[in-house]
Amino acid sequence: MNRQEIITSLNSHPPTVLIIGGGINGIGTFRDLTLQGVDTLLIDRADFCSGASAASSRMAHGGIRYLENGEFRLVREAVQERNRMIQNAPSLVKPLPTTIPIFKTFSGLFNAPLKFLGWLDKPSERGGLVIKIGLIFYDAFTGKNRTVPKHVFDGRAKALKKYPCLNPKIQYAATYYDGIILSPERLSLELLLDAEKEGSHVRALNYVSMVGGDGDQVMLKDEVSGQTFAVTPHLVINAAGPWIDGTNRSLGLQTHYVGPTKGSHLVLDNPELREAIGDHEFFFENKDGRIVLIFPLFDKVMIGTSDLPIENLDTARCTEQEVDYFIEMIGRVFPGITVSRQQIVFTFCGVRPLAYTQTKNAGQITRDHHIQEDKLGNIPVYSLVGGKWTSFRAFSEQVTDRALAFLGQPRKVDTRTLPIGAGKDALALKTDPIYTRTEITGMAEREKIVHLDDLVLRRTLLAYLGQLTRPLVVELSIVLGDCLGWDAAQKKAEVVRTLEILADQHGVRL
Ligand SMILES: Cc1cc2nc3c(=O)[nH]c(=O)nc-3n(C[C@H](O)[C@H](O)[C@H](O)COP(=O)(O)OP(=O)(O)OC[C@H]3O[C@@H](n4cnc5c(N)ncnc54)[C@H](O)[C@@H]3O)c2cc1C
């Protein structure tokens, strides 16, 4: 069914479950529910995977530092999920060697007990001993089914031999393995398209907002045509990520489930730095324990991330101060490499949908997930609070099991070992990102593209990797527009819109 056919069908054939929010948690739950045969409608007010899920650091990781907070359940689950992602989507999620440069030996030993006693305001930098203990636990969580190798701990001389550009003041370097999600945008889309293969009980619409609730009705608005319409589901799943509380308010529910923090990244075209890191992510702390990562992303380097409280979710941007901070941090680890602002090809920023808490330090807020339940008339509303990209499958399974229990239906399909997309033989992402016309046409036909920026920001990595030029944007508007039935004026308007978004949100001026 095309977009209009789906909207028309909702009247005669209302969905059993409505999922609000097409980020990874909404899409993961959508896939799981539809695999069980549940009639489900997924909506997102913007494009799929354009909220927090597009702003992640692309790490499929357990989160070694959460061990210090005593979050063993979370880390064990996330490590298992990391391994499953590598196995189930091998072309999109790959093992990632991660190196921690360590400047101290005993520092940070008391972070965990002080946190336990509630006396820790800002954690101090973690030294070699704490990191070694953490890595022993982390390896243990990977279990017998080793998807990634065990960690290696090197002294100063050996580390500097392996990574000659590292700061000579380091005392050790520890290397362990996590995973890299090469394209979170594509992975989430593959999940969505997998779900759509299940049949006509599976309906997904981007650019459709939830705008209100009245009794057992939920009001939706097509953001393309402006048309509003009502649906009458038996269950509502609020997967609006950082916007969960605002979404509940639109339904008439007063909640305070989320305490959002923003995180920024930048992508650099710096061949010297790219060569210095090789295929390793460098993961380290500044002096007050905040985490910085330097990440190999194809031929570019991605730097992130900050963790700052934010009130106005829709205005999150990577600021000049954050850029300064990232550049300063690179200098701490690779002091001989010059980084300039002119090398920045892309910036992005997103808001973490963290559970609301009184904790003073953003880095200490739990990344665990849970479901909150409220009622809209007689309809239960599940809010999906918190979570990590990495653990989306486990969270989706938890939500689906609860929904199935409510609907009185059995689980038919287990997602733990289910391949994603074409699974083991999936299409490989090309390192040469100049796509053919056939590829763009295929995306236009199958991938729910509404605007040109959906293509350049989320269906491809062209913007991320600094490979866009103005002529390329114009050409893409023509190829895409021909498929989507745009006239010359609309193609031009899409180019203007895309150039504005690139400049305003990502620091890209073409
Ligand atoms: C800076 C940063 C770095 C991160 N790094 C990592 C990492 O490396 N590894 C990891 O595992 N996790 C990471 N995370 C966490 C992870 O990205 C998020 O937890 C996850 O993406 C949340 O997904 P979600 O589906 O809940 O929310 P979102 O992706 O935000 O999806 C919510 C969707 O709801 C839609 N919506 C909102 N209101 C409405 C409405 N009224 N009607 C319709 N739709 C609506 C929005 O448009 C949005 O698309 C990071 C997060 C951030 C912000």
Coordinates of C-alpha atoms and ligand atoms in Angstrom, one line a residue:
M1 CA 0.0 0.0 0.0
N2 CA 1.2 3.5 -0.7
R3 CA 0.9 6.4 1.7
Q4 CA -2.6 7.5 0.8
E5 CA -3.9 3.9 0.7
I6 CA -2.6 3.3 4.2
I7 CA -4.4 6.4 5.5
T8 CA -7.6 5.5 3.7
S9 CA -7.5 1.9 5.1
L10 CA -7.4 3.1 8.7
N11 CA -11.0 4.0 8.7
S12 CA -12.4 0.6 7.6
H13 CA -9.6 -1.4 9.2
P14 CA -8.4 0.3 12.4
P15 CA -5.1 -0.9 13.9
T16 CA -5.0 -3.0 17.2
V17 CA -1.9 -1.2 18.3
L18 CA -0.7 2.3 17.6
I19 CA 3.0 3.1 18.0
I20 CA 3.8 6.8 18.2
G21 CA 7.5 7.4 17.3
G22 CA 9.6 5.7 14.6
G23 CA 12.9 5.8 16.3
I24 CA 14.7 2.5 17.0
N25 CA 12.5 1.6 20.0
G26 CA 9.3 2.2 18.0
I27 CA 10.6 0.4 15.0
G28 CA 12.0 -2.5 17.0
T29 CA 8.6 -2.9 18.8
F30 CA 6.8 -2.6 15.5
R31 CA 8.9 -5.4 14.0
D32 CA 8.4 -7.7 16.9
L33 CA 4.6 -7.1 17.2
T34 CA 3.9 -7.5 13.5
L35 CA 6.0 -10.7 13.5
Q36 CA 3.5 -12.1 16.1
G37 CA 0.7 -11.2 13.7
V38 CA -0.6 -8.1 15.6
D39 CA -2.2 -5.5 13.5
T40 CA 0.0 -2.5 14.1
L41 CA 0.3 1.1 12.9
L42 CA 3.6 3.0 13.4
I43 CA 3.7 6.7 12.9
D44 CA 6.4 9.3 13.1
R45 CA 5.8 13.1 12.9
A46 CA 9.1 13.4 10.9
D47 CA 11.2 10.8 9.0
F48 CA 11.9 7.4 10.5
C49 CA 15.1 7.3 12.7
S50 CA 15.5 11.1 12.7
G51 CA 15.3 11.7 16.5
A52 CA 17.7 10.5 19.1
S53 CA 18.2 7.3 17.0
A54 CA 20.0 9.4 14.3
A55 CA 22.2 11.2 16.8
S56 CA 23.8 8.2 18.5
S57 CA 27.6 7.6 18.7
R58 CA 27.0 4.5 16.5
M59 CA 28.4 2.2 19.2
A60 CA 26.9 -1.2 19.8
H61 CA 28.2 -1.4 23.3
G62 CA 27.6 -2.7 26.7
G63 CA 28.7 0.5 28.3
I64 CA 31.8 -0.5 30.4
R65 CA 31.5 2.7 32.5
Y66 CA 28.0 1.8 33.7
L67 CA 29.7 -1.1 35.7
E68 CA 30.9 1.6 38.1
N69 CA 27.3 2.6 38.8
G70 CA 26.5 -1.0 39.7
E71 CA 24.4 -1.5 36.6
F72 CA 25.4 -5.1 36.0
R73 CA 22.0 -6.2 34.6
L74 CA 22.1 -3.4 32.0
V75 CA 25.7 -4.1 30.9
R76 CA 25.2 -7.8 30.7
E77 CA 22.0 -7.3 28.5
A78 CA 23.7 -4.8 26.3
V79 CA 26.8 -6.9 25.7
Q80 CA 24.5 -9.8 24.7
E81 CA 22.6 -7.6 22.4
R82 CA 25.8 -6.2 20.9
N83 CA 26.8 -9.7 20.1
R84 CA 23.4 -10.5 18.6
M85 CA 23.5 -7.4 16.4
I86 CA 26.9 -8.4 15.0
Q87 CA 25.5 -11.9 14.3
N88 CA 22.1 -10.8 12.9
A89 CA 23.2 -7.8 10.8
P90 CA 26.8 -8.5 10.0
S91 CA 27.1 -6.1 7.1
L92 CA 25.8 -3.1 9.2
V93 CA 27.3 -3.9 12.7
K94 CA 30.9 -4.9 13.0
P95 CA 33.3 -5.6 15.8
L96 CA 35.2 -2.4 16.8
P97 CA 38.5 -2.4 18.6
T98 CA 38.3 0.3 21.2
T99 CA 41.5 1.7 22.8
I100 CA 41.5 3.6 26.1
P101 CA 44.6 5.8 26.7
I102 CA 45.2 5.9 30.4
F103 CA 47.1 8.7 32.2
K104 CA 46.9 7.5 35.8
T105 CA 47.2 4.3 37.8
F106 CA 45.0 4.5 41.0
S107 CA 42.7 7.5 40.2
G108 CA 39.0 6.8 40.3
L109 CA 39.2 3.9 42.7
F110 CA 36.6 5.4 45.0
N111 CA 34.1 6.5 42.3
A112 CA 32.0 3.4 42.7
P113 CA 31.8 3.3 46.5
L114 CA 31.2 7.1 46.7
K115 CA 28.4 6.7 44.0
F116 CA 26.9 3.9 46.1
L117 CA 26.9 6.2 49.2
G118 CA 25.4 9.1 47.1
W119 CA 28.4 11.3 47.8
L120 CA 29.8 11.5 44.3
D121 CA 29.2 14.8 42.5
K122 CA 31.7 14.6 39.7
P123 CA 33.6 11.3 39.2
S124 CA 37.4 11.7 38.9
E125 CA 39.4 10.4 35.9
R126 CA 39.6 6.6 36.0
G127 CA 43.1 5.1 36.3
G128 CA 44.6 1.9 35.1
L129 CA 43.5 -0.3 38.0
V130 CA 39.8 0.6 37.8
I131 CA 39.8 0.2 34.0
K132 CA 41.5 -3.2 34.3
I133 CA 38.9 -4.5 36.8
G134 CA 36.1 -3.1 34.6
L135 CA 37.5 -4.9 31.5
I136 CA 37.7 -8.3 33.3
F137 CA 34.0 -8.0 34.1
Y138 CA 33.2 -6.8 30.6
D139 CA 35.0 -9.8 29.0
A140 CA 33.1 -12.1 31.4
F141 CA 29.8 -10.8 30.2
T142 CA 30.6 -11.7 26.6
G143 CA 30.4 -15.3 27.7
K144 CA 31.5 -18.5 25.9
N145 CA 30.1 -17.5 22.6
R146 CA 32.8 -15.1 21.7
T147 CA 31.7 -12.7 19.1
V148 CA 34.6 -10.3 19.8
P149 CA 38.2 -11.0 21.2
K150 CA 39.2 -10.4 24.9
H151 CA 40.9 -7.2 26.0
V152 CA 44.6 -6.4 25.9
F153 CA 46.4 -4.2 28.4
D154 CA 49.7 -2.6 27.3
G155 CA 52.3 -0.6 29.2
R156 CA 53.5 2.8 28.0
A157 CA 56.3 1.6 25.7
K158 CA 54.3 -1.0 23.9
A159 CA 51.3 1.3 23.5
L160 CA 53.4 4.1 22.0
K161 CA 55.0 1.5 19.6
K162 CA 51.5 0.5 18.4
Y163 CA 50.1 4.1 18.3
P164 CA 53.1 6.4 17.7
C165 CA 51.0 9.6 17.7
L166 CA 49.5 9.0 21.2
N167 CA 50.4 11.5 23.9
P168 CA 53.8 10.3 25.4
K169 CA 52.4 11.1 28.9
I170 CA 50.1 8.0 28.8
Q171 CA 51.0 5.3 31.3
Y172 CA 49.0 2.5 29.7
A173 CA 46.6 1.7 26.8
A174 CA 43.8 -0.9 27.1
T175 CA 42.2 -2.3 24.0
Y176 CA 38.9 -4.1 24.2
Y177 CA 36.1 -4.8 21.6
D178 CA 32.7 -3.3 21.1
G179 CA 30.7 -2.9 17.9
I180 CA 30.2 -0.1 15.3
I181 CA 26.8 0.4 13.8
L182 CA 27.9 1.6 10.4
S183 CA 24.5 3.1 9.5
P184 CA 21.9 3.2 12.3
E185 CA 19.5 4.9 9.8
R186 CA 19.8 2.0 7.4
L187 CA 19.6 -0.7 10.1
S188 CA 16.4 0.8 11.4
L189 CA 14.9 1.0 7.9
E190 CA 15.9 -2.7 7.2
L191 CA 13.9 -3.6 10.4
L192 CA 10.9 -1.7 9.2
L193 CA 11.0 -3.1 5.7
D194 CA 11.4 -6.6 7.2
A195 CA 8.2 -6.0 9.2
E196 CA 6.3 -4.8 6.1
K197 CA 7.0 -8.1 4.4
E198 CA 4.7 -9.8 7.0
G199 CA 1.5 -8.6 5.3
S200 CA -1.4 -6.1 5.3
H201 CA -1.6 -6.0 9.1
V202 CA 1.6 -4.0 9.0
R203 CA 1.3 -0.3 8.3
A204 CA 4.0 2.4 8.8
L205 CA 3.7 6.2 8.0
N206 CA 6.4 8.8 8.4
Y207 CA 5.4 12.5 8.5
V208 CA 2.2 11.7 10.5
S209 CA 1.9 13.3 13.9
M210 CA -0.1 12.3 16.9
V211 CA -1.9 15.6 17.8
G212 CA -4.4 14.7 20.5
G213 CA -6.5 12.1 22.3
D214 CA -10.2 12.2 23.0
G215 CA -11.9 9.3 24.9
D216 CA -10.8 6.1 23.1
Q217 CA -9.8 8.0 19.9
V218 CA -6.3 9.2 19.0
M219 CA -6.1 12.1 16.5
L220 CA -3.4 12.0 13.8
K221 CA -2.3 14.5 11.3
D222 CA -0.7 13.9 7.9
E223 CA 2.1 16.5 7.8
V224 CA 2.3 16.3 4.0
S225 CA -1.4 17.0 3.2
G226 CA -2.5 18.6 6.5
Q227 CA -5.4 16.1 6.7
T228 CA -6.4 15.0 10.3
F229 CA -8.0 11.7 11.1
A230 CA -8.9 9.6 14.1
V231 CA -7.8 6.0 14.9
T232 CA -9.3 3.8 17.7
P233 CA -6.6 1.3 18.8
H234 CA -6.8 -1.1 21.7
L235 CA -3.4 -0.2 22.9
V236 CA -1.1 2.9 22.4
I237 CA 2.7 2.6 22.6
N238 CA 4.4 6.0 23.2
A239 CA 7.9 5.5 21.7
A240 CA 8.5 9.2 21.3
G241 CA 11.9 9.1 22.9
P242 CA 12.9 12.4 24.5
W243 CA 9.4 13.8 23.5
I244 CA 7.5 11.1 25.6
D245 CA 6.2 13.6 28.2
G246 CA 5.1 16.1 25.5
T247 CA 3.4 13.3 23.6
N248 CA 1.6 12.2 26.8
R249 CA 0.5 15.8 27.4
S250 CA -1.1 15.8 23.9
L251 CA -3.1 12.8 25.0
G252 CA -4.1 14.6 28.2
L253 CA -1.7 12.6 30.4
Q254 CA 0.5 14.6 32.8
T255 CA 3.8 12.6 33.1
H256 CA 7.4 13.4 34.0
Y257 CA 9.3 10.3 32.9
V258 CA 12.2 11.8 30.9
G259 CA 15.1 13.9 32.0
P260 CA 16.7 14.6 28.7
T261 CA 20.4 15.4 28.1
K262 CA 21.9 16.5 24.8
G263 CA 24.9 15.1 23.0
S264 CA 26.8 16.5 20.1
H265 CA 29.2 15.1 17.5
L266 CA 31.3 16.4 14.7
V267 CA 32.7 14.6 11.6
L268 CA 36.3 15.7 10.6
D269 CA 38.1 15.3 7.3
N270 CA 41.6 15.0 8.9
P271 CA 43.6 12.3 7.1
E272 CA 46.4 12.5 9.7
L273 CA 44.1 11.8 12.6
R274 CA 42.3 9.2 10.6
E275 CA 45.6 7.4 10.0
A276 CA 46.7 7.8 13.6
I277 CA 43.6 6.0 14.9
G278 CA 43.6 3.2 12.3
D279 CA 40.5 1.1 12.7
H280 CA 40.3 1.8 16.4
E281 CA 37.9 3.9 18.3
F282 CA 39.7 5.9 21.0
F283 CA 37.6 6.2 24.1
F284 CA 38.9 8.3 27.0
E285 CA 38.0 10.6 29.8
N286 CA 38.8 14.2 30.5
K287 CA 39.9 15.2 33.9
D288 CA 36.4 15.3 35.5
G289 CA 35.5 11.9 34.2
R290 CA 33.5 12.9 31.1
I291 CA 33.8 10.6 28.2
V292 CA 35.1 11.6 24.8
L293 CA 35.4 9.3 21.8
I294 CA 37.3 9.5 18.5
F295 CA 35.8 7.2 16.0
P296 CA 36.8 5.9 12.5
L297 CA 33.8 6.5 10.2
F298 CA 34.8 5.3 6.7
D299 CA 37.5 7.8 5.6
K300 CA 36.5 10.4 8.2
V301 CA 36.8 10.7 11.9
M302 CA 33.8 11.3 14.2
I303 CA 34.3 13.0 17.6
G304 CA 31.7 13.0 20.4
T305 CA 30.0 13.4 22.7
S306 CA 28.8 15.8 25.3
D307 CA 26.1 15.1 27.9
L308 CA 24.4 18.3 28.9
P309 CA 20.9 18.9 30.4
I310 CA 18.5 20.6 27.9
E311 CA 15.1 22.1 28.2
N312 CA 14.0 23.0 24.6
L313 CA 14.4 19.6 22.9
D314 CA 13.8 20.9 19.4
T315 CA 16.6 23.4 19.4
A316 CA 19.5 21.0 20.2
R317 CA 22.5 21.9 18.1
C318 CA 26.3 21.4 18.3
T319 CA 27.5 24.7 19.8
E320 CA 30.8 26.5 19.2
Q321 CA 31.8 25.7 22.8
E322 CA 31.3 22.0 22.2
V323 CA 33.4 22.2 19.0
D324 CA 36.2 23.9 21.0
Y325 CA 35.9 21.2 23.7
F326 CA 36.2 18.4 21.2
I327 CA 39.2 20.0 19.4
E328 CA 40.9 20.5 22.8
M329 CA 40.2 16.8 23.8
I330 CA 41.8 15.5 20.5
G331 CA 44.9 17.6 21.5
R332 CA 45.0 15.9 24.8
V333 CA 45.3 12.4 23.2
F334 CA 47.1 13.2 20.0
P335 CA 49.0 16.4 20.8
G336 CA 51.1 16.4 17.6
I337 CA 48.1 16.5 15.2
T338 CA 46.6 19.8 14.2
V339 CA 42.8 20.0 13.9
S340 CA 41.1 23.0 12.4
R341 CA 37.5 24.1 12.2
Q342 CA 37.8 24.0 8.3
Q343 CA 38.1 20.2 8.5
I344 CA 34.6 19.8 10.0
V345 CA 32.4 18.4 7.3
F346 CA 29.3 17.7 9.4
T347 CA 27.9 18.3 12.9
F348 CA 25.0 16.7 14.6
C349 CA 23.2 16.8 17.9
G350 CA 20.5 14.8 19.6
V351 CA 18.7 14.4 22.9
R352 CA 19.0 11.3 25.0
P353 CA 15.6 10.1 26.4
L354 CA 17.0 9.3 29.8
A355 CA 14.7 8.4 32.8
Y356 CA 14.1 11.4 35.0
T357 CA 16.2 11.4 38.1
Q358 CA 17.6 13.9 40.7
T359 CA 21.2 12.8 39.9
K360 CA 23.5 15.8 39.7
N361 CA 25.9 14.4 37.1
A362 CA 24.4 13.6 33.7
G363 CA 27.0 10.8 33.1
Q364 CA 25.7 8.9 36.1
I365 CA 22.0 8.8 35.0
T366 CA 21.0 5.3 34.2
R367 CA 20.8 4.2 30.5
D368 CA 18.5 1.3 31.5
H369 CA 15.0 1.1 30.0
H370 CA 11.5 0.5 31.5
I371 CA 7.8 0.8 30.6
Q372 CA 5.4 3.2 32.3
E373 CA 1.7 2.5 31.9
D374 CA -1.1 5.1 31.9
K375 CA -4.7 5.1 30.5
L376 CA -6.4 7.1 27.8
G377 CA -10.1 6.4 28.4
N378 CA -10.0 2.6 28.5
I379 CA -6.9 2.3 26.4
P380 CA -3.6 1.5 28.0
V381 CA -0.7 3.7 27.0
Y382 CA 2.8 2.3 27.4
S383 CA 5.6 4.9 27.5
L384 CA 9.0 3.4 26.6
V385 CA 11.4 5.2 28.8
G386 CA 15.2 5.3 28.4
G387 CA 17.2 2.6 26.7
K388 CA 20.2 2.4 24.4
W389 CA 20.3 1.8 20.6
T390 CA 22.2 -1.4 21.4
S391 CA 19.5 -2.9 23.6
F392 CA 16.6 -2.0 21.3
R393 CA 15.7 -5.7 20.6
A394 CA 15.6 -6.7 24.2
F395 CA 13.5 -3.6 25.0
S396 CA 11.2 -4.3 22.1
E397 CA 10.8 -7.9 23.2
Q398 CA 9.8 -6.7 26.7
V399 CA 7.2 -4.3 25.3
T400 CA 5.9 -6.9 22.9
D401 CA 5.5 -9.5 25.6
R402 CA 3.6 -7.1 27.7
A403 CA 1.3 -6.1 24.8
L404 CA 0.8 -9.8 23.9
A405 CA -0.3 -10.6 27.5
F406 CA -2.7 -7.7 27.3
L407 CA -4.1 -8.8 24.0
G408 CA -4.3 -12.4 25.1
Q409 CA -2.1 -13.6 22.2
P410 CA 0.9 -16.0 22.3
R411 CA 4.5 -15.2 21.1
K412 CA 5.0 -17.0 17.7
V413 CA 8.5 -15.7 16.7
D414 CA 11.6 -15.2 18.7
T415 CA 13.8 -12.3 17.5
R416 CA 17.0 -13.3 19.3
T417 CA 18.6 -14.9 16.3
L418 CA 16.5 -13.4 13.5
P419 CA 18.6 -11.9 10.7
I420 CA 18.0 -8.3 9.9
G421 CA 17.5 -7.2 6.3
A422 CA 19.1 -9.7 4.0
G423 CA 20.8 -11.1 7.1
K424 CA 24.1 -12.8 6.6
D425 CA 24.1 -12.1 2.9
A426 CA 23.0 -8.5 3.3
L427 CA 24.0 -5.8 0.8
A428 CA 27.4 -4.4 1.8
L429 CA 27.6 -0.7 2.3
K430 CA 29.9 0.7 -0.3
T431 CA 32.8 2.8 0.8
D432 CA 32.4 4.7 -2.4
P433 CA 29.3 6.6 -1.6
I434 CA 28.5 8.0 -5.0
Y435 CA 25.3 6.1 -5.7
T436 CA 24.0 5.0 -9.1
R437 CA 20.7 6.2 -10.4
T438 CA 19.3 2.7 -10.0
E439 CA 20.1 2.7 -6.3
I440 CA 18.5 6.1 -5.8
T441 CA 15.4 5.0 -7.8
G442 CA 15.2 1.8 -5.7
M443 CA 15.3 3.9 -2.5
A444 CA 12.7 6.2 -3.8
E445 CA 10.4 3.3 -4.6
R446 CA 10.8 1.3 -1.5
E447 CA 12.0 3.5 1.4
K448 CA 9.3 5.9 2.2
I449 CA 11.2 9.0 1.2
V450 CA 9.1 12.1 1.4
H451 CA 11.8 14.9 1.3
L452 CA 15.2 15.3 -0.4
D453 CA 16.8 15.6 3.1
D454 CA 15.5 12.1 4.0
L455 CA 17.7 10.8 1.2
V456 CA 20.9 12.8 1.9
L457 CA 20.7 12.6 5.7
R458 CA 19.3 9.2 6.5
R459 CA 19.0 6.9 3.5
T460 CA 22.6 7.6 2.6
L461 CA 25.7 8.8 4.4
L462 CA 26.5 11.5 1.8
A463 CA 26.0 14.4 4.2
Y464 CA 27.7 12.7 7.2
L465 CA 30.8 12.1 5.2
G466 CA 31.1 15.5 3.7
Q467 CA 30.5 14.2 0.2
L468 CA 27.7 16.5 -0.8
T469 CA 28.2 19.2 -3.3
R470 CA 25.5 21.6 -4.5
P471 CA 25.4 20.0 -8.0
L472 CA 25.0 16.6 -6.4
V473 CA 22.1 17.9 -4.3
V474 CA 20.4 19.3 -7.4
E475 CA 21.0 16.1 -9.4
L476 CA 19.6 14.0 -6.5
S477 CA 16.5 16.2 -6.4
I478 CA 16.0 15.5 -10.1
V479 CA 16.4 11.7 -9.9
L480 CA 14.3 11.5 -6.7
G481 CA 11.8 14.0 -7.9
D482 CA 11.2 12.1 -11.2
C483 CA 10.3 9.0 -9.2
L484 CA 8.1 10.8 -6.7
G485 CA 6.3 12.9 -9.2
W486 CA 7.7 16.3 -8.3
D487 CA 7.4 19.2 -10.8
A488 CA 10.3 21.6 -11.4
A489 CA 9.1 24.0 -8.6
Q490 CA 8.9 21.3 -6.1
K491 CA 12.4 20.0 -6.9
K492 CA 13.7 23.5 -6.4
A493 CA 11.9 23.9 -3.1
E494 CA 13.3 20.6 -1.9
V495 CA 16.9 21.7 -2.8
V496 CA 16.3 24.9 -0.8
R497 CA 14.9 23.0 2.2
T498 CA 17.8 20.6 2.2
L499 CA 20.4 23.3 2.0
E500 CA 18.7 25.2 4.8
I501 CA 18.7 22.1 7.1
L502 CA 22.3 21.3 6.3
A503 CA 23.4 24.8 7.2
D504 CA 21.1 25.3 10.2
Q505 CA 21.5 21.9 11.9
H506 CA 24.8 20.5 10.7
G507 CA 27.1 23.3 9.9
V508 CA 27.3 22.3 6.2
R509 CA 27.2 25.3 3.8
L510 CA 27.2 24.3 0.1
Ligands
LIG1 C1 24.2 11.9 21.6 C2 23.7 10.5 21.7 C3 24.6 9.5 21.7 C4 24.2 8.2 21.8 N1 25.1 7.2 21.6 C5 24.6 5.9 21.7 C6 25.5 4.8 21.4 O1 26.6 5.0 21.0 N2 25.0 3.5 21.5 C7 23.8 3.3 22.0 O2 23.5 2.1 22.2 N3 22.9 4.3 22.3 C8 23.3 5.5 22.1 N4 22.4 6.6 22.4 C9 21.1 6.3 22.9 C10 20.1 5.9 21.7 O3 20.4 6.6 20.6 C11 18.7 6.3 22.2 O4 18.4 5.7 23.4 C12 17.7 5.7 21.2 O5 18.0 6.0 19.9 C13 16.3 6.2 21.6 O6 15.4 5.7 20.6 P1 13.8 6.1 20.7 O7 13.2 5.3 19.6 O8 13.3 5.8 22.0 O9 13.7 7.7 20.5 P2 13.9 8.5 19.1 O10 14.9 8.0 18.2 O11 14.1 9.9 19.5 O12 12.5 8.4 18.4 C14 11.3 9.1 18.9 C15 10.5 9.5 17.6 O13 9.3 10.0 18.1 C16 8.8 10.9 17.1 N5 7.8 11.7 17.7 C17 7.9 12.6 18.8 N6 6.6 13.1 19.0 C18 5.8 12.6 18.1 C19 4.4 12.8 17.9 N7 3.6 13.6 18.6 N8 3.8 12.1 16.9 C20 4.5 11.2 16.1 N9 5.9 11.0 16.3 C21 6.5 11.7 17.3 C22 10.1 11.7 16.8 O14 10.0 12.4 15.6 C23 11.2 10.6 16.9 O15 11.5 10.2 15.6 C24 22.8 7.9 22.1 C25 21.9 9.0 22.2 C26 22.3 10.3 22.0 C27 21.3 11.4 22.0

